Amino acid sequence: MAVNTSPESALPVGEVSRLIGGWVDRLGAVWVEGQITQLSRRPGAGVVFMTLRDPSYDISVSVTCYRQVFDAVADVVGEGARVVVLAKPEWYAPRGQLSLRAAEIRPVGVGELLARLEQLKKALAGEGLFAPERKKPLPFLPQLIGLVCGRASAAERDVLENARRRWPAVRFEVRNVPVQGVHAVPQVVQAVKELDALDEVDVIIVARGGGSVEDLLPFSDEQLVRAVAECRTPVVSAIGHEPDNPLLDHVADLRASTPTDAAKKVVPDVGEELERVRQLRDRARRCVEAYLAREERGLAHALARPSIEDPHRMVDERAAQVSSLAERSRRCLGHLLDRADSELTHTHARVVALSPAATLKRGYAVLQRADGHAVRAAGEVTAGEALRARVAEGGFSVRVEEPVRVEGSEEV
């Protein structure tokens, strides 16, 4: 509402700012469209600052929002993006500054498409369709390559020409399908499934030239992504150019930046392989020659050893040692036998000297009773008892007349 003022009743700056703030506060939330020209996301801050500009009228306004509001579209919104913002105007009285407090941010046009694709990408990634462990390795030399591409397209020509230039014997099973428009997705899916069902197809290439985001949308379709994920044959994605990144690139077993790059990654170069074979053959020859030279040196070193040069030398040395030990053993055994003979002679002499026969030869006799027991005392016999006397040269019979007792001993 208007305020009555005059040069004599002018309002202070603070009052004017307060009034403007009151008028702004009465405004409700509005949808505002513009282009983000400046974006500030300070680490740890809970508020994001940006500048929203209208290129047609060269007008800009500051916008603030809580971090959680901006994080919802942070993956697809950046500087230069056109957005639609639901915001409430705010007036900062101390500086007399107008800004917008955003409650919701939506991308416009391509940004909206990218936002939907980003949401689909997150959902499919959450299911594990993009996991690295699901990727299948490509064969070294595919015998038959399945190719899904547009009819008479530059992508088809690039793949076929580059592949055959690298390996002339390579064969292709081509499926020409629409690569954009409403019929692209079902026909591309059908072509991929047909090629996957052929046992002789070793790898499948899905190729398309560059285009706008809208043109490449069929290759980010969920139906196509799931069909490729179910393939048992390795799939190569060759869509657009290097900056293009449809969802097919994430689910495919290999991403090629261009159709030409796909041909280079799938088909080996015959010249490079022949050169690699030559290098490996030369390396194998060098390894064998080095091995033979090493073994020859080892054999020469072994032949130079004394045991090989004069093999009988060791036997002769051992024979001399055996002869020496045998002679030594004979001498030792002779000494032992001589000493044992001497000891035996002395022992025999002592035994003979101490034997009863030697005593008898000195004139002694042994009296034996009829039962063969020797008489040791006079008290053991009686008068008239017959005894047997044994002397050195035989024996004879005796009879006891009367036992005679000798003091200190008993004798008959």
CSV table of N, CA, C and O in Angstrom, one decimal, residues 307-394:
chain,number,residue,atom,x,y,z
A,307,SER,N,86.9,-86.5,-10.1
A,307,SER,CA,86.2,-87.8,-10.0
A,307,SER,C,85.7,-88.3,-11.4
A,307,SER,O,85.5,-89.5,-11.6
A,308,ILE,N,85.5,-87.3,-12.3
A,308,ILE,CA,85.1,-87.7,-13.7
A,308,ILE,C,86.3,-87.9,-14.6
A,308,ILE,O,86.4,-88.8,-15.4
A,309,GLU,N,87.4,-87.0,-14.4
A,309,GLU,CA,88.6,-87.1,-15.2
A,309,GLU,C,89.3,-88.5,-15.0
A,309,GLU,O,89.8,-89.1,-15.9
A,310,ASP,N,89.4,-88.9,-13.7
A,310,ASP,CA,90.1,-90.2,-13.4
A,310,ASP,C,89.2,-91.0,-12.5
A,310,ASP,O,89.3,-90.9,-11.2
A,311,PRO,N,88.1,-91.6,-13.0
A,311,PRO,CA,87.2,-92.3,-12.1
A,311,PRO,C,87.7,-93.4,-11.3
A,311,PRO,O,87.2,-93.8,-10.3
A,312,HIS,N,88.9,-94.1,-11.7
A,312,HIS,CA,89.5,-95.2,-11.0
A,312,HIS,C,90.3,-94.7,-9.8
A,312,HIS,O,90.8,-95.4,-9.0
A,313,ARG,N,90.6,-93.4,-9.8
A,313,ARG,CA,91.4,-92.8,-8.7
A,313,ARG,C,90.8,-93.0,-7.4
A,313,ARG,O,91.5,-93.5,-6.4
A,314,MET,N,89.6,-92.8,-7.3
A,314,MET,CA,88.9,-93.0,-6.0
A,314,MET,C,88.9,-94.4,-5.6
A,314,MET,O,89.1,-94.8,-4.4
A,315,VAL,N,88.7,-95.3,-6.6
A,315,VAL,CA,88.7,-96.8,-6.2
A,315,VAL,C,90.0,-97.2,-5.8
A,315,VAL,O,90.2,-98.0,-4.8
A,316,ASP,N,91.1,-96.7,-6.5
A,316,ASP,CA,92.4,-97.1,-6.1
A,316,ASP,C,92.8,-96.6,-4.7
A,316,ASP,O,93.4,-97.3,-3.9
A,317,GLU,N,92.3,-95.4,-4.4
A,317,GLU,CA,92.6,-94.9,-3.0
A,317,GLU,C,91.9,-95.7,-2.0
A,317,GLU,O,92.4,-96.0,-0.9
A,318,ARG,N,90.6,-96.0,-2.3
A,318,ARG,CA,89.9,-96.8,-1.3
A,318,ARG,C,90.5,-98.2,-1.2
A,318,ARG,O,90.5,-98.8,-0.1
A,319,ALA,N,91.0,-98.8,-2.3
A,319,ALA,CA,91.6,-100.1,-2.3
A,319,ALA,C,92.9,-100.1,-1.4
A,319,ALA,O,93.1,-101.0,-0.6
A,320,ALA,N,93.7,-99.1,-1.5
A,320,ALA,CA,94.8,-98.9,-0.7
A,320,ALA,C,94.4,-98.8,0.8
A,320,ALA,O,95.1,-99.4,1.7
A,321,GLN,N,93.4,-98.1,1.1
A,321,GLN,CA,92.9,-98.0,2.4
A,321,GLN,C,92.4,-99.3,3.0
A,321,GLN,O,92.7,-99.7,4.1
A,322,VAL,N,91.7,-100.0,2.1
A,322,VAL,CA,91.2,-101.4,2.5
A,322,VAL,C,92.4,-102.3,2.8
A,322,VAL,O,92.4,-103.1,3.8
A,323,SER,N,93.4,-102.3,1.9
A,323,SER,CA,94.6,-103.1,2.1
A,323,SER,C,95.3,-102.8,3.4
A,323,SER,O,95.8,-103.6,4.2
A,324,SER,N,95.5,-101.5,3.7
A,324,SER,CA,96.1,-101.0,4.9
A,324,SER,C,95.4,-101.5,6.1
A,324,SER,O,95.9,-101.9,7.1
A,325,LEU,N,94.0,-101.3,6.1
A,325,LEU,CA,93.2,-101.7,7.2
A,325,LEU,C,93.2,-103.2,7.4
A,325,LEU,O,93.2,-103.7,8.5
A,326,ALA,N,93.2,-104.0,6.3
A,326,ALA,CA,93.3,-105.4,6.4
A,326,ALA,C,94.6,-105.9,7.0
A,326,ALA,O,94.7,-106.8,7.9
A,327,GLU,N,95.8,-105.3,6.6
A,327,GLU,CA,97.1,-105.6,7.2
A,327,GLU,C,97.1,-105.2,8.6
A,327,GLU,O,97.6,-106.0,9.5
A,328,ARG,N,96.6,-104.1,9.0
A,328,ARG,CA,96.5,-103.7,10.4
A,328,ARG,C,95.7,-104.7,11.2
A,328,ARG,O,96.0,-105.0,12.3
A,329,SER,N,94.5,-105.1,10.6
A,329,SER,CA,93.7,-106.0,11.3
A,329,SER,C,94.4,-107.4,11.5
A,329,SER,O,94.2,-108.0,12.6
A,330,ARG,N,95.2,-107.8,10.5
A,330,ARG,CA,95.9,-109.1,10.7
A,330,ARG,C,96.9,-109.0,11.8
A,330,ARG,O,97.1,-109.9,12.6
A,331,ARG,N,97.7,-107.8,11.8
A,331,ARG,CA,98.7,-107.7,12.9
A,331,ARG,C,98.0,-107.7,14.2
A,331,ARG,O,98.5,-108.3,15.2
A,332,CYS,N,96.9,-106.9,14.3
A,332,CYS,CA,96.2,-106.9,15.6
A,332,CYS,C,95.7,-108.2,16.0
A,332,CYS,O,95.8,-108.7,17.2
A,333,LEU,N,95.1,-109.0,15.1
A,333,LEU,CA,94.6,-110.3,15.4
A,333,LEU,C,95.8,-111.3,15.8
A,333,LEU,O,95.6,-112.1,16.7
A,334,GLY,N,97.0,-111.2,15.1
A,334,GLY,CA,98.1,-112.0,15.4
A,334,GLY,C,98.6,-111.7,16.8
A,334,GLY,O,98.9,-112.7,17.6
A,335,HIS,N,98.7,-110.4,17.2
A,335,HIS,CA,99.1,-110.1,18.5
A,335,HIS,C,98.1,-110.6,19.6
A,335,HIS,O,98.5,-111.2,20.6
A,336,LEU,N,96.8,-110.5,19.3
A,336,LEU,CA,95.8,-111.0,20.2
A,336,LEU,C,95.9,-112.5,20.3
A,336,LEU,O,95.8,-113.1,21.5
A,337,LEU,N,96.1,-113.3,19.2
A,337,LEU,CA,96.3,-114.7,19.3
A,337,LEU,C,97.5,-115.1,20.0
A,337,LEU,O,97.5,-116.1,20.9
A,338,ASP,N,98.6,-114.4,19.8
A,338,ASP,CA,99.9,-114.7,20.5
A,338,ASP,C,99.7,-114.5,22.0
A,338,ASP,O,100.1,-115.4,22.8
A,339,ARG,N,99.1,-113.4,22.4
A,339,ARG,CA,98.9,-113.2,23.8
A,339,ARG,C,98.0,-114.2,24.4
A,339,ARG,O,98.2,-114.7,25.6
A,340,ALA,N,96.9,-114.6,23.7
A,340,ALA,CA,96.0,-115.6,24.2
A,340,ALA,C,96.6,-116.9,24.3
A,340,ALA,O,96.4,-117.7,25.3
A,341,ASP,N,97.5,-117.3,23.4
A,341,ASP,CA,98.3,-118.6,23.5
A,341,ASP,C,99.2,-118.6,24.7
A,341,ASP,O,99.3,-119.6,25.4
A,342,SER,N,99.9,-117.5,24.9
A,342,SER,CA,100.8,-117.4,26.1
A,342,SER,C,100.0,-117.6,27.4
A,342,SER,O,100.4,-118.3,28.3
A,343,GLU,N,98.9,-116.9,27.4
A,343,GLU,CA,98.0,-116.9,28.6
A,343,GLU,C,97.5,-118.3,28.8
A,343,GLU,O,97.4,-118.9,29.9
A,344,LEU,N,97.1,-119.0,27.7
A,344,LEU,CA,96.6,-120.4,27.8
A,344,LEU,C,97.7,-121.3,28.3
A,344,LEU,O,97.4,-122.3,29.1
A,345,THR,N,98.9,-121.2,27.8
A,345,THR,CA,100.0,-122.0,28.2
A,345,THR,C,100.2,-121.9,29.7
A,345,THR,O,100.4,-122.9,30.5
A,346,HIS,N,100.3,-120.6,30.2
A,346,HIS,CA,100.5,-120.4,31.6
A,346,HIS,C,99.4,-121.0,32.5
A,346,HIS,O,99.6,-121.6,33.5
A,347,THR,N,98.2,-120.8,32.0
A,347,THR,CA,97.0,-121.3,32.7
A,347,THR,C,97.0,-122.8,32.7
A,347,THR,O,96.7,-123.4,33.8
A,348,HIS,N,97.4,-123.4,31.6
A,348,HIS,CA,97.5,-124.9,31.6
A,348,HIS,C,98.5,-125.4,32.6
A,348,HIS,O,98.3,-126.4,33.3
A,349,ALA,N,99.6,-124.7,32.6
A,349,ALA,CA,100.7,-125.1,33.6
A,349,ALA,C,100.2,-125.0,35.0
A,349,ALA,O,100.5,-125.9,35.8
A,350,ARG,N,99.5,-124.0,35.3
A,350,ARG,CA,99.0,-123.8,36.7
A,350,ARG,C,97.9,-124.9,37.0
A,350,ARG,O,97.8,-125.4,38.1
A,351,VAL,N,97.1,-125.1,36.0
A,351,VAL,CA,96.1,-126.2,36.2
A,351,VAL,C,96.7,-127.5,36.4
A,351,VAL,O,96.3,-128.3,37.3
A,352,VAL,N,97.7,-127.8,35.6
A,352,VAL,CA,98.4,-129.1,35.8
A,352,VAL,C,99.0,-129.2,37.1
A,352,VAL,O,99.0,-130.3,37.8
A,353,ALA,N,99.7,-128.1,37.5
A,353,ALA,CA,100.4,-128.1,38.8
A,353,ALA,C,99.4,-128.3,40.0
A,353,ALA,O,99.7,-128.9,41.0
A,354,LEU,N,98.2,-127.8,39.8
A,354,LEU,CA,97.3,-127.9,40.9
A,354,LEU,C,96.3,-129.0,40.8
A,354,LEU,O,95.5,-129.2,41.7
A,355,SER,N,96.4,-129.9,39.8
A,355,SER,CA,95.5,-131.0,39.6
A,355,SER,C,95.8,-132.1,40.5
A,355,SER,O,96.9,-132.3,41.0
A,356,PRO,N,94.8,-133.0,40.9
A,356,PRO,CA,95.0,-134.1,41.8
A,356,PRO,C,96.0,-135.1,41.2
A,356,PRO,O,96.7,-135.8,41.9
A,357,ALA,N,96.0,-135.2,39.8
A,357,ALA,CA,96.9,-136.2,39.2
A,357,ALA,C,98.3,-135.9,39.5
A,357,ALA,O,99.2,-136.7,39.7
A,358,ALA,N,98.7,-134.6,39.5
A,358,ALA,CA,100.0,-134.2,39.8
A,358,ALA,C,100.4,-134.5,41.2
A,358,ALA,O,101.5,-134.9,41.5
A,359,THR,N,99.4,-134.3,42.1
A,359,THR,CA,99.7,-134.7,43.5
A,359,THR,C,99.9,-136.1,43.7
A,359,THR,O,100.8,-136.6,44.5
A,360,LEU,N,99.1,-136.9,42.9
A,360,LEU,CA,99.3,-138.4,43.0
A,360,LEU,C,100.7,-138.8,42.5
A,360,LEU,O,101.4,-139.7,43.0
A,361,LYS,N,101.2,-138.1,41.5
A,361,LYS,CA,102.5,-138.4,40.9
A,361,LYS,C,103.6,-138.1,41.9
A,361,LYS,O,104.7,-138.7,41.8
A,362,ARG,N,103.4,-137.3,42.8
A,362,ARG,CA,104.4,-137.0,43.9
A,362,ARG,C,104.4,-138.1,45.0
A,362,ARG,O,105.1,-137.9,46.0
A,363,GLY,N,103.6,-139.1,44.9
A,363,GLY,CA,103.6,-140.2,45.8
A,363,GLY,C,102.4,-140.2,46.7
A,363,GLY,O,102.3,-141.1,47.6
A,364,TYR,N,101.5,-139.4,46.5
A,364,TYR,CA,100.3,-139.4,47.4
A,364,TYR,C,99.3,-140.4,46.8
A,364,TYR,O,99.3,-140.7,45.6
A,365,ALA,N,98.3,-140.8,47.7
A,365,ALA,CA,97.3,-141.8,47.2
A,365,ALA,C,96.0,-141.3,47.8
A,365,ALA,O,95.9,-140.6,48.8
A,366,VAL,N,94.9,-141.7,47.2
A,366,VAL,CA,93.6,-141.3,47.6
A,366,VAL,C,92.8,-142.6,48.0
A,366,VAL,O,92.8,-143.6,47.2
A,367,LEU,N,92.3,-142.6,49.2
A,367,LEU,CA,91.5,-143.8,49.7
A,367,LEU,C,90.1,-143.5,49.5
A,367,LEU,O,89.5,-142.4,49.8
A,368,GLN,N,89.4,-144.5,48.9
A,368,GLN,CA,88.0,-144.4,48.6
A,368,GLN,C,87.3,-145.6,49.2
A,368,GLN,O,87.8,-146.7,49.3
A,369,ARG,N,86.1,-145.3,49.8
A,369,ARG,CA,85.3,-146.3,50.3
A,369,ARG,C,84.6,-147.0,49.2
A,369,ARG,O,84.7,-146.7,48.0
A,370,ALA,N,83.8,-148.0,49.5
A,370,ALA,CA,83.1,-148.9,48.5
A,370,ALA,C,82.2,-148.0,47.7
A,370,ALA,O,81.9,-148.3,46.5
A,371,ASP,N,81.6,-147.0,48.3
A,371,ASP,CA,80.6,-146.1,47.6
A,371,ASP,C,81.3,-145.0,46.7
A,371,ASP,O,80.6,-144.2,46.2
A,372,GLY,N,82.6,-145.0,46.8
A,372,GLY,CA,83.4,-144.1,45.9
A,372,GLY,C,83.7,-142.8,46.6
A,372,GLY,O,84.5,-142.0,46.1
A,373,HIS,N,83.3,-142.6,47.9
A,373,HIS,CA,83.6,-141.4,48.6
A,373,HIS,C,85.0,-141.5,49.2
A,373,HIS,O,85.5,-142.5,49.6
A,374,ALA,N,85.8,-140.4,49.1
A,374,ALA,CA,87.1,-140.3,49.6
A,374,ALA,C,87.1,-140.3,51.1
A,374,ALA,O,86.2,-139.7,51.7
A,375,VAL,N,88.1,-140.9,51.7
A,375,VAL,CA,88.2,-140.9,53.1
A,375,VAL,C,89.1,-139.7,53.5
A,375,VAL,O,90.2,-139.5,53.1
A,376,ARG,N,88.5,-138.9,54.4
A,376,ARG,CA,89.2,-137.7,54.8
A,376,ARG,C,89.7,-137.7,56.2
A,376,ARG,O,90.5,-136.9,56.6
A,377,ALA,N,89.1,-138.6,57.0
A,377,ALA,CA,89.5,-138.7,58.5
A,377,ALA,C,89.5,-140.1,58.9
A,377,ALA,O,88.8,-141.0,58.4
A,378,ALA,N,90.4,-140.4,59.9
A,378,ALA,CA,90.5,-141.7,60.4
A,378,ALA,C,89.2,-142.2,61.0
A,378,ALA,O,88.9,-143.4,61.0
A,379,GLY,N,88.4,-141.3,61.5
A,379,GLY,CA,87.2,-141.7,62.2
A,379,GLY,C,86.1,-142.2,61.2
A,379,GLY,O,85.1,-142.6,61.6
A,380,GLU,N,86.4,-142.0,59.9
A,380,GLU,CA,85.4,-142.3,58.9
A,380,GLU,C,85.4,-143.8,58.6
A,380,GLU,O,84.6,-144.3,57.9
A,381,VAL,N,86.5,-144.6,59.0
A,381,VAL,CA,86.7,-146.0,58.7
A,381,VAL,C,86.7,-146.8,60.0
A,381,VAL,O,86.9,-146.3,61.1
A,382,THR,N,86.5,-148.1,59.8
A,382,THR,CA,86.5,-149.0,60.9
A,382,THR,C,87.5,-150.1,60.6
A,382,THR,O,87.9,-150.3,59.5
A,383,ALA,N,87.8,-150.8,61.6
A,383,ALA,CA,88.8,-151.9,61.5
A,383,ALA,C,88.2,-153.0,60.6
A,383,ALA,O,87.1,-153.3,60.8
A,384,GLY,N,89.0,-153.4,59.7
A,384,GLY,CA,88.7,-154.5,58.8
A,384,GLY,C,87.9,-154.0,57.6
A,384,GLY,O,87.5,-154.9,56.7
A,385,GLU,N,87.6,-152.7,57.5
A,385,GLU,CA,86.9,-152.2,56.3
A,385,GLU,C,87.8,-152.2,55.1
A,385,GLU,O,89.0,-151.8,55.2
A,386,ALA,N,87.3,-152.7,54.0
A,386,ALA,CA,88.0,-152.7,52.7
A,386,ALA,C,87.9,-151.4,52.1
A,386,ALA,O,86.9,-150.8,51.9
A,387,LEU,N,89.1,-150.8,51.6
A,387,LEU,CA,89.1,-149.5,50.9
A,387,LEU,C,89.8,-149.7,49.6
A,387,LEU,O,90.5,-150.7,49.3
A,388,ARG,N,89.7,-148.7,48.8
A,388,ARG,CA,90.3,-148.7,47.5
A,388,ARG,C,91.4,-147.6,47.5
A,388,ARG,O,91.0,-146.4,47.7
A,389,ALA,N,92.6,-147.9,47.2
A,389,ALA,CA,93.7,-146.9,47.2
A,389,ALA,C,94.0,-146.5,45.7
A,389,ALA,O,94.2,-147.4,44.9
A,390,ARG,N,93.9,-145.2,45.4
A,390,ARG,CA,94.2,-144.8,44.0
A,390,ARG,C,95.5,-144.0,44.1
A,390,ARG,O,95.7,-143.1,44.8
A,391,VAL,N,96.4,-144.4,43.1
A,391,VAL,CA,97.7,-143.8,43.0
A,391,VAL,C,97.8,-143.3,41.6
A,391,VAL,O,96.9,-143.3,40.8
A,392,ALA,N,98.9,-142.7,41.2
A,392,ALA,CA,99.1,-142.0,39.9
A,392,ALA,C,99.0,-143.0,38.8
A,392,ALA,O,98.5,-142.7,37.7
A,393,GLU,N,99.5,-144.2,38.9
A,393,GLU,CA,99.5,-145.2,37.8
A,393,GLU,C,98.4,-146.3,38.1
A,393,GLU,O,98.7,-147.4,37.6
A,394,GLY,N,97.3,-146.0,38.7
A,394,GLY,CA,96.3,-147.0,38.9
A,394,GLY,C,95.8,-147.1,40.3
A,394,GLY,O,95.8,-146.1,41.1
